[in-house]
Amino acid sequence: MSGLITRRFLLGALGASVVPASGFANAPATSLRPQLRGLGAAPQGGPETVIKASGLSGEVAFAVADAKTGLQLEAVGSTTGLPPASVAKALTALYALDVLGAGHVFRTEVVADGPIKNGVLKGDLVLVGGSDPTLDTNALGKLAANLKAAGVREVRGKFKVYDGSLPYVRSIDPEQPDHLGYSPSVSGIALNFNRVHFEWKRGGQGYTVAMDARSNKYKPRVAMAQMQVKNRRLPVYTYEETARIDKWTVASQALGKGGSRWLPVRKPALYAGDVFQTLARANGIVLENPKVTRSRPAGTVLAIHQSAPLQTILRGMLKYSTNLTAEMVGMSATVARGGTPSSLKASAQEMSRWAASKYGMSGTSLVDHSGLGDASRVTPQDLLRALVQVHKVGILRPLLKPFAMRDSKGRVLKSHPIKVDAKTGTLNFVSGLGGFMTAADGTELAFAIFTADTAKRSRIKRADREVPEGARAWNRRSKRLQQKLIERWGALYGS
């Protein structure tokens, strides 16, 4: 592991440098040794001792600085680019806030493309997606009710769904198995995070299955996603894409007595249209089967659903690490910067250029906005630059989720003297943590920790990526290492 240590800064035994907006200054030749304070006995040895004791294979890289002054306190492999996993969402949040603004809202509209007379629309009805990542079945239900309240009782034309505000992406990460709900399709309209609910029950005549778009108010069945139970053990799921239907099969020997899970949607516009058609029918309005359009209609707006402000959406994204939200707000920011990107990767590259210009993150290269793709690279030094700068204006830490410190048995230590707000990131054999910590004496530090065994990750077969052998144990060791480093910094720099 010692070969991974590319740079250390000693204060006495450890160095120090300042993190300016444009980059890191060279460490001074000498510096005062800090008093070792805080959590019990002082740490023994340098950070490489902590890394070696973790037993973690692969690469470890980190950097930590005083959040207020930018004084860098310690670093290992800080210029090494590693996959950030979901830590990338913290950067996506900053990108969206900078470009769109904290108060930005997303609008989903129902538009009449034709005249209305005596409650009859003599033209097309269009459900217009506005890139809202949080649109759910409840919102569509309210839109359908508002359509009725607007006086519409019959539609003579077609029913269309517009999804052209963002490019269509079939899967956030094509390397993921088809059935994983955290890698759905992306487009200008999304419903229930582009996931459909699959439920099964075993009865006397075999299994009954249902595909629906449930919420706490509604449970509309879905026609555009179909499931068949097959008498087999493996594979658990198969997927076939047709023009209008997501066709799934599931292995009967994997089902047990009953259960449910959310599956990804590959046709977001048809999914939203399918559900809206059902909810409109419940309000007495019969619509044709939905057709997808990439051309935004010019007509009369009959009903509007408005999302929560972007700041609220981002807080939820960082708390629950929702990939779809990251991709939609990230691409929306790219669109606002100058046009619709040709692909998800193109949008992520635009965000990388923004990060280099805004925060000096020249070593950052992203392939998406969520961190799901393992080809993305971020250096700890780059992320630390951004964290130190945004700490001055206080825009990120209030959005970050508290990171729980735990005892040796994994139990949360609510009384732990160190308080951490950070974004976690986890892929198979990849783990990251970036954010802020407050030591016992109130000292605030910014830090970025990335660990990855890319060799082991590259050997995982696509079909095994949900739970590959050894990944959970590796990730547990990485999380323990993260806490050990945080406690080390608390003992060195705060009491």
PDB file of C-alpha atoms in Angstrom, residues 88-102 310 314 317 326-339 341 344 346-356 358-359 361 366 368-369 386 390 395-396:
ATOM      1  CA  ALA A  88     -20.343  12.864  -7.805  1.00  0.00           C
ATOM      2  CA  LYS A  89     -23.882  13.923  -6.865  1.00  0.00           C
ATOM      3  CA  ALA A  90     -22.441  16.594  -4.565  1.00  0.00           C
ATOM      4  CA  LEU A  91     -20.770  18.178  -7.577  1.00  0.00           C
ATOM      5  CA  THR A  92     -23.976  17.784  -9.607  1.00  0.00           C
ATOM      6  CA  ALA A  93     -25.853  19.639  -6.872  1.00  0.00           C
ATOM      7  CA  LEU A  94     -23.378  22.532  -7.065  1.00  0.00           C
ATOM      8  CA  TYR A  95     -23.640  22.536 -10.873  1.00  0.00           C
ATOM      9  CA  ALA A  96     -27.434  22.712 -10.811  1.00  0.00           C
ATOM     10  CA  LEU A  97     -27.491  25.398  -8.118  1.00  0.00           C
ATOM     11  CA  ASP A  98     -24.980  27.530  -9.988  1.00  0.00           C
ATOM     12  CA  VAL A  99     -26.708  27.260 -13.378  1.00  0.00           C
ATOM     13  CA  LEU A 100     -30.410  26.939 -12.516  1.00  0.00           C
ATOM     14  CA  GLY A 101     -30.608  28.571  -9.077  1.00  0.00           C
ATOM     15  CA  ALA A 102     -31.920  27.261  -5.757  1.00  0.00           C
ATOM     16  CA  LEU A 310     -34.548  22.842  -6.786  1.00  0.00           C
ATOM     17  CA  LEU A 314     -31.313  18.363  -4.306  1.00  0.00           C
ATOM     18  CA  MET A 317     -31.269  13.577  -4.069  1.00  0.00           C
ATOM     19  CA  ALA A 326     -28.948  13.553 -10.577  1.00  0.00           C
ATOM     20  CA  GLU A 327     -29.081  12.832 -14.301  1.00  0.00           C
ATOM     21  CA  MET A 328     -32.165  14.980 -14.930  1.00  0.00           C
ATOM     22  CA  VAL A 329     -31.028  18.029 -12.950  1.00  0.00           C
ATOM     23  CA  GLY A 330     -27.517  17.694 -14.370  1.00  0.00           C
ATOM     24  CA  MET A 331     -28.733  17.558 -17.960  1.00  0.00           C
ATOM     25  CA  SER A 332     -31.205  20.376 -17.271  1.00  0.00           C
ATOM     26  CA  ALA A 333     -28.294  22.541 -16.157  1.00  0.00           C
ATOM     27  CA  THR A 334     -26.382  21.659 -19.324  1.00  0.00           C
ATOM     28  CA  VAL A 335     -29.402  22.589 -21.445  1.00  0.00           C
ATOM     29  CA  ALA A 336     -29.615  25.912 -19.628  1.00  0.00           C
ATOM     30  CA  ARG A 337     -25.939  26.539 -20.354  1.00  0.00           C
ATOM     31  CA  GLY A 338     -26.446  26.507 -24.095  1.00  0.00           C
ATOM     32  CA  GLY A 339     -28.382  23.694 -25.695  1.00  0.00           C
ATOM     33  CA  PRO A 341     -26.483  17.734 -25.133  1.00  0.00           C
ATOM     34  CA  LEU A 344     -25.531  11.799 -21.115  1.00  0.00           C
ATOM     35  CA  ALA A 346     -21.697  14.874 -23.368  1.00  0.00           C
ATOM     36  CA  SER A 347     -23.656  16.550 -20.581  1.00  0.00           C
ATOM     37  CA  ALA A 348     -21.292  15.143 -17.948  1.00  0.00           C
ATOM     38  CA  GLN A 349     -18.316  16.426 -19.926  1.00  0.00           C
ATOM     39  CA  GLU A 350     -19.896  19.875 -19.944  1.00  0.00           C
ATOM     40  CA  MET A 351     -20.221  19.651 -16.168  1.00  0.00           C
ATOM     41  CA  SER A 352     -16.543  18.652 -15.978  1.00  0.00           C
ATOM     42  CA  ARG A 353     -15.599  21.762 -17.960  1.00  0.00           C
ATOM     43  CA  TRP A 354     -17.745  23.876 -15.643  1.00  0.00           C
ATOM     44  CA  ALA A 355     -16.019  22.351 -12.589  1.00  0.00           C
ATOM     45  CA  ALA A 356     -12.588  23.087 -14.039  1.00  0.00           C
ATOM     46  CA  LYS A 358     -15.483  27.285 -11.466  1.00  0.00           C
ATOM     47  CA  TYR A 359     -13.316  25.446  -8.950  1.00  0.00           C
ATOM     48  CA  MET A 361     -10.996  20.864 -10.904  1.00  0.00           C
ATOM     49  CA  LEU A 366     -17.186  12.496 -15.620  1.00  0.00           C
ATOM     50  CA  ASP A 368     -22.617  10.939 -15.986  1.00  0.00           C
ATOM     51  CA  HIS A 369     -24.076  13.107 -13.220  1.00  0.00           C
ATOM     52  CA  ALA A 386     -14.572  22.773  -4.435  1.00  0.00           C
ATOM     53  CA  VAL A 390     -18.353  26.433  -1.226  1.00  0.00           C
ATOM     54  CA  ILE A 395     -24.479  26.320   0.071  1.00  0.00           C
ATOM     55  CA  LEU A 396     -23.616  22.626   0.306  1.00  0.00           C
TER      56      LEU A 396
END
